[in-house]
Backbone as CSV, one residue per row, in Angstrom:
resi,resn,N_x,N_y,N_z,CA_x,CA_y,CA_z,C_x,C_y,C_z
1,MET,0.621,-1.431,0.152,-0.051,-0.236,0.046,0.751,1.336,0.116
2,PRO,0.819,2.233,-0.833,1.222,3.376,-1.249,1.132,4.289,0.601
3,GLN,2.020,4.943,0.724,2.050,5.505,2.145,1.424,7.106,1.543
4,SER,0.805,7.722,2.649,0.301,8.930,2.292,1.221,10.040,2.710
5,PRO,1.676,10.710,2.033,2.705,12.290,2.056,2.168,12.635,3.369
6,PRO,3.380,13.322,4.445,3.392,13.519,5.512,2.487,14.880,5.505
7,LEU,1.752,14.844,6.804,1.264,16.550,6.544,2.339,17.770,6.995
8,SER,1.797,18.592,6.201,2.248,19.876,6.498,1.452,21.055,6.238
9,LEU,1.872,22.494,6.626,1.372,23.547,6.388,0.851,23.702,5.023
10,SER,1.531,23.238,4.032,1.438,23.135,2.657,0.256,22.293,2.016
11,THR,0.129,21.032,2.999,-0.963,20.221,2.600,-2.562,20.697,2.175
12,PRO,-3.203,20.257,1.310,-4.391,21.253,0.873,-5.650,20.874,1.601
13,LEU,-6.369,21.616,1.694,-7.376,21.332,2.900,-8.237,20.364,2.507
14,ARG,-8.228,20.147,1.100,-9.381,19.246,0.489,-8.660,17.903,0.835
15,ALA,-7.455,17.744,1.247,-6.861,16.489,1.569,-6.769,15.750,3.304
16,VAL,-7.527,17.167,3.942,-7.495,16.996,5.250,-8.936,16.441,5.617
17,LEU,-8.729,15.139,6.553,-9.969,14.173,6.959,-10.903,15.389,7.673
18,GLY,-12.008,15.142,7.118,-13.429,15.850,7.807,-13.784,16.675,6.885
19,ILE,-13.033,17.352,5.682,-13.127,18.559,4.778,-13.706,17.820,3.325
20,GLY,-14.976,17.754,2.876,-15.053,17.391,1.990,-15.295,18.294,0.827
21,THR,-15.592,18.017,-0.642,-15.499,18.907,-1.454,-16.115,20.407,-1.620
22,GLU,-17.780,20.284,-0.892,-17.913,21.320,-0.796,-17.557,22.467,0.358
23,ARG,-17.087,21.842,1.371,-16.218,22.821,2.426,-14.949,23.245,1.718
24,SER,-14.352,22.464,1.224,-13.388,22.649,0.718,-13.190,23.750,-0.547
25,ALA,-14.381,23.609,-0.838,-15.174,24.921,-2.312,-15.484,26.294,-1.118
26,GLN,-16.091,26.060,-0.414,-16.587,27.317,0.792,-15.285,27.930,1.244
27,LEU,-14.436,27.151,1.730,-13.286,27.744,2.050,-12.240,28.160,1.207
28,ALA,-12.050,27.679,-0.085,-11.488,28.211,-1.053,-12.108,29.595,-1.544
29,ARG,-13.097,30.073,-1.439,-14.010,31.310,-1.397,-13.405,32.156,-0.776
30,LEU,-12.872,31.764,0.540,-11.816,32.776,1.676,-10.557,32.760,1.191
31,HIS,-9.898,32.460,0.263,-8.776,32.380,-0.309,-8.165,31.503,0.950
32,LEU,-8.791,30.371,1.255,-8.006,29.422,1.917,-7.773,27.969,1.211
33,GLN,-6.738,27.746,1.013,-6.359,26.695,0.354,-5.304,25.472,1.219
34,THR,-4.645,25.747,1.918,-3.986,25.291,2.488,-4.271,25.015,4.008
35,VAL,-3.528,24.443,4.543,-3.729,24.639,6.118,-2.901,25.778,6.588
36,GLY,-1.819,25.877,5.960,-1.137,27.068,6.458,-2.154,28.452,6.361
37,ASP,-2.801,28.271,5.380,-3.927,29.766,4.940,-4.949,29.712,6.279
38,LEU,-5.437,28.365,6.450,-6.253,28.201,7.217,-5.927,29.031,9.003
39,LEU,-4.625,28.352,8.896,-4.029,28.674,10.501,-4.003,30.234,10.747
40,LEU,-4.016,31.028,9.203,-3.332,32.736,9.393,-4.747,33.200,8.775
41,HIS,-6.271,32.417,8.892,-7.356,33.149,8.948,-8.037,33.848,10.177
42,ARG,-7.553,35.178,10.193,-7.800,35.722,11.781,-9.149,36.325,12.088
43,PRO,-9.642,36.101,12.957,-10.977,36.638,13.336,-10.865,37.683,13.274
44,ARG,-12.508,38.189,13.202,-12.875,39.734,12.884,-13.300,40.185,14.507
45,ARG,-13.463,39.401,15.344,-13.444,39.878,16.696,-13.784,38.810,17.562
46,TYR,-13.907,39.005,18.709,-13.809,37.645,20.102,-15.333,37.940,20.515
47,GLU,-15.670,37.122,21.282,-16.595,37.497,22.074,-16.232,36.467,23.730
48,ASP,-16.731,36.899,24.444,-16.147,36.468,25.984,-17.175,35.950,26.341
49,ARG,-17.390,34.489,26.464,-18.809,33.903,26.339,-18.572,32.947,27.693
50,ARG,-17.951,33.564,28.512,-17.794,33.398,29.880,-18.660,33.658,31.001
51,GLN,-19.021,34.750,29.977,-20.412,35.346,30.961,-21.439,36.447,29.932
52,PHE,-22.338,36.488,30.206,-23.518,36.963,29.071,-24.253,38.063,29.442
53,LEU,-24.503,39.021,29.047,-25.213,40.157,29.512,-26.997,39.820,29.366
54,PRO,-27.686,39.843,30.419,-28.981,39.351,30.394,-29.900,39.982,29.525
55,ILE,-30.766,39.833,28.834,-32.024,40.686,28.167,-32.182,41.902,28.523
56,ALA,-32.495,41.836,29.675,-32.998,43.008,30.332,-31.735,43.986,30.863
57,GLY,-30.312,43.814,30.312,-29.292,44.347,30.479,-29.096,45.327,29.559
58,LEU,-29.679,44.761,28.276,-29.309,45.127,26.818,-29.539,46.994,26.859
59,ARG,-28.403,47.748,26.159,-28.743,49.116,25.909,-29.049,49.736,24.415
60,LEU,-29.719,50.541,24.201,-30.118,51.102,22.952,-28.481,51.525,22.170
61,GLY,-28.253,50.760,21.033,-27.202,50.855,20.219,-25.754,50.729,20.675
62,GLU,-25.655,49.721,22.229,-24.645,49.294,22.229,-24.630,47.745,21.863
63,PRO,-23.427,47.633,21.136,-23.390,46.289,20.938,-23.018,45.153,21.810
64,ALA,-23.580,44.142,22.015,-23.495,42.922,23.441,-23.998,41.806,22.517
65,THR,-23.536,40.250,23.570,-23.867,39.277,23.141,-24.632,38.687,24.280
66,THR,-25.902,38.168,23.943,-26.916,37.594,25.242,-27.436,35.959,24.314
67,ARG,-28.040,35.396,25.571,-28.610,33.953,24.893,-29.824,33.614,25.474
68,GLY,-30.626,33.095,25.188,-31.790,32.706,25.632,-32.759,31.688,24.763
69,GLN,-33.790,31.435,24.965,-34.295,30.309,24.439,-35.642,30.604,23.579
70,ILE,-35.637,30.277,22.289,-36.717,30.689,21.278,-38.213,30.357,21.486
71,VAL,-38.910,31.588,21.622,-40.510,31.028,22.468,-41.585,30.778,21.123
72,ALA,-41.016,31.755,19.988,-42.135,31.801,19.096,-41.002,32.530,17.737
73,LEU,-41.766,32.109,16.971,-41.252,32.600,15.497,-41.962,32.383,14.523
74,GLY,-41.791,33.365,13.223,-42.557,33.098,11.978,-41.969,34.033,11.022
75,LEU,-42.383,33.563,9.923,-42.196,34.615,8.513,-43.315,35.474,8.108
76,LYS,-43.216,36.934,7.936,-44.195,37.454,7.325,-43.913,38.150,6.060
77,ARG,-44.818,37.877,5.223,-44.969,38.561,3.743,-45.782,39.523,3.316
78,TYR,-45.271,40.305,2.703,-46.128,41.563,2.486,-45.851,42.209,0.718
79,ARG,-46.719,43.464,0.651,-46.150,43.675,-0.926,-46.203,42.626,-1.882
80,GLY,-47.424,41.670,-1.648,-47.765,40.590,-2.730,-46.759,39.753,-2.807
81,GLY,-46.054,39.672,-1.450,-44.815,38.222,-1.416,-43.760,38.854,-1.883
82,ARG,-43.700,40.420,-2.201,-42.202,40.416,-2.694,-41.214,40.713,-1.653
83,LYS,-41.978,41.055,-0.376,-40.938,41.776,0.753,-41.046,40.918,1.806
84,SER,-40.294,40.560,2.815,-40.575,39.793,3.877,-39.818,40.427,5.190
85,VAL,-40.468,39.738,6.429,-39.444,40.070,7.475,-39.859,38.389,8.319
86,PHE,-38.353,37.511,9.123,-38.659,36.629,9.630,-38.062,37.263,11.307
87,GLU,-38.856,36.661,11.743,-38.719,37.105,13.311,-38.694,35.919,14.246
88,PHE,-37.692,36.036,15.155,-38.023,35.001,16.518,-37.812,35.952,17.562
89,ILE,-38.300,35.531,18.613,-38.575,35.913,20.121,-38.079,35.427,21.132
90,MET,-37.173,35.303,21.687,-36.114,34.699,22.774,-36.344,35.202,24.355
91,ASP,-36.247,34.413,24.930,-36.503,34.607,26.476,-35.324,34.226,27.245
92,ASP,-34.643,34.770,28.043,-33.772,34.302,29.375,-34.161,34.282,30.780
93,GLY,-35.457,34.528,30.761,-35.806,34.645,32.219,-35.768,36.179,33.051
94,THR,-35.151,36.961,32.050,-35.146,38.522,32.559,-36.093,39.139,31.710
95,ALA,-35.923,39.204,30.430,-36.948,39.848,29.707,-36.875,38.940,28.378
96,ARG,-37.845,39.322,27.567,-37.682,39.010,25.861,-37.245,39.831,24.691
97,LEU,-36.409,39.305,23.863,-35.970,40.213,22.512,-36.257,39.552,21.708
98,HIS,-36.742,40.626,20.494,-37.203,40.423,18.909,-35.857,40.231,18.477
99,CYS,-35.652,39.319,17.550,-34.447,39.282,16.202,-35.222,39.031,14.869
100,ARG,-35.105,40.262,14.335,-35.795,40.459,12.763,-34.452,40.349,11.728
101,TRP,-35.256,39.756,10.613,-34.379,39.963,9.251,-35.215,40.039,8.275
102,TRP,-34.997,41.384,7.529,-35.661,41.931,6.235,-35.442,41.090,5.354
103,ASN,-36.319,40.855,4.596,-36.123,40.236,3.174,-35.352,38.932,2.855
104,LEU,-35.043,38.109,4.078,-34.618,36.873,3.978,-35.401,36.089,4.591
105,PRO,-36.261,35.520,3.681,-37.010,34.429,3.990,-36.076,32.988,4.559
106,PHE,-35.158,32.832,3.764,-34.538,31.543,4.504,-33.977,31.185,5.496
107,MET,-34.000,32.457,6.447,-33.264,32.555,7.471,-34.370,31.517,8.682
108,GLN,-35.768,31.393,8.058,-36.534,30.555,8.697,-35.933,28.752,9.158
109,ASN,-35.307,28.357,7.946,-35.099,27.250,8.098,-33.986,27.030,9.244
110,TYR,-33.300,27.966,9.893,-32.126,27.572,10.531,-32.558,27.821,12.288
111,PHE,-34.106,27.987,12.479,-34.215,28.135,13.903,-35.426,27.176,13.736
112,GLN,-35.604,26.473,15.188,-36.789,26.143,15.787,-37.394,26.932,16.924
113,THR,-38.687,26.703,17.464,-38.924,26.746,18.582,-38.451,25.856,19.667
114,GLY,-38.064,26.491,20.716,-37.040,25.810,22.006,-35.666,25.543,21.780
115,ASP,-34.803,26.238,20.636,-33.450,26.312,20.551,-33.101,27.137,21.319
116,GLU,-31.739,27.223,21.995,-30.794,27.926,22.538,-30.320,28.558,21.573
117,VAL,-29.972,29.957,21.708,-29.247,30.508,20.930,-28.617,31.998,21.386
118,LEU,-27.391,31.976,20.738,-26.450,33.353,21.265,-26.678,34.122,20.275
119,VAL,-26.977,35.674,20.636,-27.419,36.387,19.732,-26.243,37.636,19.798
120,TYR,-25.641,38.224,18.844,-25.063,39.481,19.223,-25.598,40.601,18.106
121,GLY,-25.302,41.728,18.547,-25.666,43.062,17.489,-26.220,44.042,18.759
122,LYS,-26.515,45.234,17.852,-26.856,46.506,18.737,-28.436,46.637,18.535
123,PRO,-29.191,46.845,19.909,-30.735,46.632,19.665,-31.012,48.186,19.013
124,ASN,-31.866,48.071,18.357,-32.196,49.237,17.509,-33.533,49.976,18.404
125,SER,-34.335,48.918,19.250,-35.116,49.587,20.129,-35.248,48.636,21.432
126,LEU,-35.875,49.380,22.564,-36.178,48.937,23.618,-37.156,48.627,23.959
127,LYS,-38.459,48.722,23.159,-39.976,48.566,23.600,-40.201,48.377,22.223
128,PRO,-40.367,46.997,21.911,-39.833,46.131,22.772,-38.604,46.253,22.253
129,ARG,-37.429,44.995,23.207,-36.094,44.884,23.027,-36.101,44.134,21.390
130,THR,-35.451,44.766,20.261,-35.426,44.463,19.455,-33.984,44.629,18.597
131,ILE,-33.583,43.525,18.013,-32.353,43.716,17.227,-32.244,43.195,15.570
132,ASP,-32.051,43.824,14.715,-32.334,43.649,13.496,-30.865,43.119,12.760
133,HIS,-31.255,41.877,12.000,-29.839,41.266,11.446,-28.927,40.901,12.613
134,PRO,-29.211,40.194,13.770,-28.191,40.067,14.817,-27.264,38.691,14.043
135,GLU,-25.802,38.655,14.646,-25.296,37.560,14.350,-25.578,36.540,15.266
136,THR,-25.727,35.301,14.973,-26.512,34.273,15.866,-25.657,32.916,15.889
137,GLU,-25.739,32.123,16.969,-25.432,30.611,16.797,-26.418,29.862,17.465
138,VAL,-26.626,28.690,17.110,-27.427,27.735,17.737,-26.705,26.846,18.789
139,ILE,-27.280,27.013,20.052,-26.652,26.063,21.084,-26.591,24.754,21.050
140,GLU,-25.662,23.771,20.748,-25.995,22.623,20.571,-25.440,21.816,21.812
141,THR,-26.039,20.745,22.133,-25.599,19.694,23.215,-24.253,19.233,22.994
142,GLY,-23.355,18.409,23.913,-22.437,17.381,23.776,-20.954,18.326,24.053
143,GLU,-20.167,17.347,23.671,-18.716,17.598,24.129,-18.390,19.041,23.613
144,GLU,-18.924,19.334,22.300,-18.029,20.473,21.428,-18.543,21.599,21.870
145,ASN,-19.636,21.388,22.695,-19.842,23.117,23.710,-18.425,23.347,24.415
146,LEU,-17.874,22.607,24.924,-16.556,23.104,25.397,-15.617,24.270,24.274
147,ILE,-15.999,23.678,22.970,-15.043,24.768,22.066,-15.949,26.199,21.849
148,HIS,-17.012,26.268,22.075,-17.613,27.446,21.569,-18.530,28.290,22.639
149,LEU,-18.265,27.548,24.149,-18.851,27.960,25.429,-18.034,28.320,26.439
150,ASN,-18.312,29.048,27.445,-17.170,29.331,28.657,-15.900,29.357,28.314
151,ARG,-15.431,30.168,27.431,-14.043,30.557,26.878,-14.610,31.910,26.326
152,ILE,-13.285,32.393,25.955,-13.046,33.445,24.892,-13.160,32.837,23.203
153,VAL,-14.249,32.837,22.586,-14.379,32.645,21.151,-13.905,33.473,20.156
154,PRO,-13.612,32.752,18.776,-13.095,33.752,17.752,-14.280,33.802,16.805
155,VAL,-14.755,35.191,16.298,-15.836,34.806,15.435,-15.179,35.333,14.211
156,TYR,-15.062,34.272,12.994,-14.398,34.694,11.708,-15.187,34.974,10.545
157,PRO,-14.727,35.694,9.818,-15.300,35.874,8.521,-15.579,34.719,7.773
158,LEU,-17.154,34.752,7.258,-17.270,33.399,6.398,-17.959,33.847,5.188
159,THR,-18.246,32.574,4.350,-19.038,32.853,3.236,-20.262,31.874,3.298
160,GLU,-21.027,32.360,2.150,-22.450,31.562,2.135,-22.192,30.179,2.605
161,GLY,-22.856,29.608,3.501,-23.037,28.246,3.960,-22.017,27.808,4.812
162,LEU,-21.328,28.685,4.881,-20.146,28.180,6.006,-20.441,28.403,7.735
163,PRO,-20.792,27.482,8.296,-21.202,27.774,9.550,-19.981,28.146,10.786
164,GLN,-20.354,29.149,11.220,-19.287,29.653,12.293,-18.859,28.418,13.080
165,ARG,-19.766,27.519,13.773,-19.124,26.362,14.644,-18.493,25.262,13.906
166,TRP,-18.904,24.993,12.687,-18.029,24.285,11.900,-16.643,24.510,12.224
167,LEU,-16.400,26.041,11.618,-15.004,26.711,11.050,-14.311,26.840,12.563
168,ARG,-14.788,26.969,13.624,-14.451,27.252,14.874,-13.710,25.797,15.204
169,ALA,-14.893,24.623,15.156,-14.802,23.239,15.674,-13.164,22.852,14.412
170,LEU,-13.152,23.128,13.481,-12.150,22.627,12.682,-10.633,23.113,13.175
171,LEU,-10.619,24.527,13.221,-9.385,24.930,13.914,-9.374,24.440,15.461
172,PHE,-10.054,24.248,16.014,-9.587,23.276,17.417,-9.140,21.931,17.376
173,ARG,-9.372,21.366,16.189,-8.925,20.241,15.689,-7.604,20.331,14.983
174,LEU,-7.659,21.230,14.252,-6.178,21.042,13.410,-5.214,21.706,14.134
175,LEU,-5.621,22.479,15.005,-4.458,23.300,15.533,-3.306,22.207,16.346
176,PRO,-3.729,21.679,17.154,-2.832,20.503,18.247,-1.795,20.015,16.955
177,GLN,-2.512,19.669,15.930,-1.906,18.720,15.033,-0.896,19.299,14.188
178,PHE,-1.113,20.555,13.860,-0.178,21.636,12.794,0.724,22.475,13.852
179,GLU,0.469,22.576,14.894,0.926,23.991,15.940,2.565,23.762,15.868
180,SER,3.100,22.631,16.181,4.430,22.316,15.786,5.198,22.201,14.767
181,LEU,4.553,22.619,13.631,5.089,22.898,12.312,5.511,24.011,12.059
182,ILE,4.760,24.994,12.813,4.956,26.599,12.436,6.157,27.006,12.858
183,ALA,7.263,27.311,12.018,8.523,27.625,12.251,8.736,29.113,12.350
184,GLU,9.715,29.329,13.058,10.221,30.915,13.048,10.488,31.519,11.770
185,PRO,9.825,32.311,11.089,10.349,32.894,9.577,11.778,33.597,9.858
186,HIS,11.990,34.094,10.609,13.434,34.445,10.996,14.212,34.332,12.351
187,PRO,14.705,32.931,12.515,15.250,32.645,13.955,16.411,33.545,14.172
188,GLU,17.037,34.005,13.240,18.388,35.054,13.203,18.138,36.020,14.348
189,ILE,16.737,36.808,14.175,16.557,37.717,14.693,15.825,37.471,15.911
190,VAL,16.393,38.497,17.194,15.598,37.896,18.502,14.601,38.833,18.660
191,LEU,13.366,38.456,19.124,12.069,39.269,19.460,11.883,38.971,21.197
192,PRO,12.689,39.645,21.961,12.206,39.335,23.142,10.770,40.224,23.590
193,ASN,10.279,39.414,24.570,9.093,39.888,25.615,8.023,39.408,24.469
194,LEU,8.177,38.610,23.298,7.180,38.367,22.396,6.975,36.651,22.284
195,PRO,5.772,36.118,22.438,5.737,35.054,21.924,6.229,34.187,20.649
196,THR,6.507,33.032,20.476,6.702,32.428,19.119,5.755,32.306,18.109
197,ARG,6.344,32.440,16.826,5.197,32.762,15.917,3.912,31.264,16.201
198,ALA,4.580,30.025,16.878,3.373,28.733,16.775,2.518,29.547,17.923
199,ASN,2.923,30.225,18.855,2.210,30.404,20.260,1.317,31.430,19.591
200,ALA,1.814,32.291,19.217,0.877,33.625,18.559,-0.393,33.392,17.688
201,VAL,-0.140,32.049,16.818,-1.450,31.647,16.041,-2.224,30.831,17.279
202,HIS,-1.589,30.142,18.197,-2.441,29.622,19.314,-3.390,30.622,19.569
203,MET,-2.942,31.787,20.383,-3.142,32.636,20.803,-4.102,33.374,20.073
204,LEU,-4.083,33.604,18.769,-4.792,34.445,17.665,-6.357,33.553,17.647
205,HIS,-6.432,32.221,17.828,-7.590,31.597,17.745,-8.139,31.448,19.104
206,PHE,-7.316,30.970,20.024,-7.738,30.408,21.276,-7.385,31.075,22.527
207,PRO,-7.338,32.311,22.688,-6.772,33.281,23.544,-7.400,32.840,25.115
208,GLU,-6.267,32.831,26.154,-6.878,32.850,27.456,-7.495,34.085,27.937
209,ALA,-6.933,35.162,27.453,-7.631,36.152,28.050,-7.624,37.458,26.514
210,MET,-8.505,38.238,26.810,-8.388,39.443,25.984,-6.716,39.983,25.498
211,THR,-6.339,39.921,26.259,-4.782,40.563,25.881,-4.217,39.525,25.072
212,ASP,-4.318,38.513,25.115,-3.598,37.481,24.171,-3.885,37.701,22.666
213,THR,-5.178,38.461,22.553,-5.460,38.533,20.803,-4.298,39.692,20.514
214,GLU,-4.182,40.803,21.295,-3.464,41.923,20.670,-2.043,41.799,20.749
215,ILE,-1.611,40.600,21.689,-0.214,39.920,21.322,0.110,39.511,20.528
216,ALA,-1.386,38.307,19.962,-1.040,37.687,18.824,-1.098,38.486,17.607
217,ARG,-1.774,39.653,17.681,-1.711,40.471,16.381,-0.632,41.208,16.263
218,GLN,0.272,41.627,17.503,1.418,42.523,17.262,2.605,41.421,16.778
219,ARG,2.747,39.889,17.192,3.513,39.206,16.657,3.751,39.047,15.002
220,LEU,2.262,38.478,14.925,2.253,38.485,13.498,2.327,39.559,12.785
221,ALA,1.820,40.782,12.925,2.251,42.075,12.211,3.823,42.171,12.271
222,LEU,4.401,41.812,13.374,5.771,42.277,13.211,6.805,41.124,12.249
223,ASP,6.241,40.097,11.815,7.019,39.175,10.907,6.534,39.772,9.772
224,GLU,5.208,40.227,9.339,4.965,40.380,7.984,5.931,41.901,7.977
225,PHE,6.008,42.721,8.820,7.204,43.881,9.043,8.162,43.586,8.271
226,ILE,9.057,42.688,9.167,10.319,42.142,8.983,10.413,41.660,7.621
227,ASP,9.427,40.858,7.183,9.505,40.372,5.361,9.527,41.317,4.542
228,LEU,8.576,42.735,4.942,8.905,43.897,3.995,9.997,44.422,4.124
229,GLN,10.688,44.643,5.436,11.969,45.310,5.206,13.103,44.710,4.562
230,LEU,12.897,43.276,4.900,14.123,42.284,4.368,13.985,42.613,2.434
231,ALA,12.565,42.414,1.911,12.187,42.742,0.598,12.982,43.768,0.142
232,ILE,12.666,45.075,0.733,13.179,46.217,0.442,15.156,46.143,0.780
233,GLN,15.376,45.548,1.502,16.830,45.691,1.618,17.195,44.792,0.131
234,THR,16.753,43.447,0.139,16.937,42.703,-1.093,17.124,43.489,-2.438
235,ARG,16.106,44.736,-2.528,15.828,45.072,-3.703,16.583,46.092,-4.150
236,ARG,17.388,46.837,-3.043,18.223,47.864,-2.719,19.707,47.322,-3.269
237,ARG,20.112,46.237,-2.601,21.107,45.560,-3.319,21.173,45.095,-4.589
238,LYS,19.989,44.964,-5.199,19.859,44.233,-6.628,20.170,45.745,-7.165
239,LEU,19.620,46.869,-7.013,19.739,47.978,-7.616,21.326,48.581,-7.470
């Protein structure tokens, strides 16, 4: 039997166990072709899910993350069916929150009455409490919740059809396998008081504290700056 090639940061994502043709195509739309590309896919923000703001504590125009159970939902069409609004109402025991999506009727396929849901957004009304087009994530039972709850979690740029939970779980699974392969790009340069590149990538995706996210960003940005400076020096020598 021929042996499979050893895994590396240049391994195509389509060759990674658990990533099928459809998912690899979705990742490609984000310009993620290899494992190395994926490990450098930077979150656009983070949520501290060790605690949530109760619905009753939401403030007008201030972004926040809250959670609750869907108690009602429905789709309303108007203007002869050309316009629509899908809405669900969630309750956390302190108050109720209305979440609405205008002219996106397919959103009704993602939720059911009784679902536990995380919601992030800015309330645009407090009577009743309402968020239009919030970011949402249905809470599922099982060990996978160790990835998505009770920690600081990354929220990634996505593409159509690619779930946030799936991408976060994929990175959680792949990072331990490939972290040791992340080498220092410039080992001859001493970078005191900064983590290794491998540690920075780890903190980028699964920080222990919010300060870790800025440290990781600085270290990876410094690598890019050094690459740029070396390229400029090389060009000068050639000139």
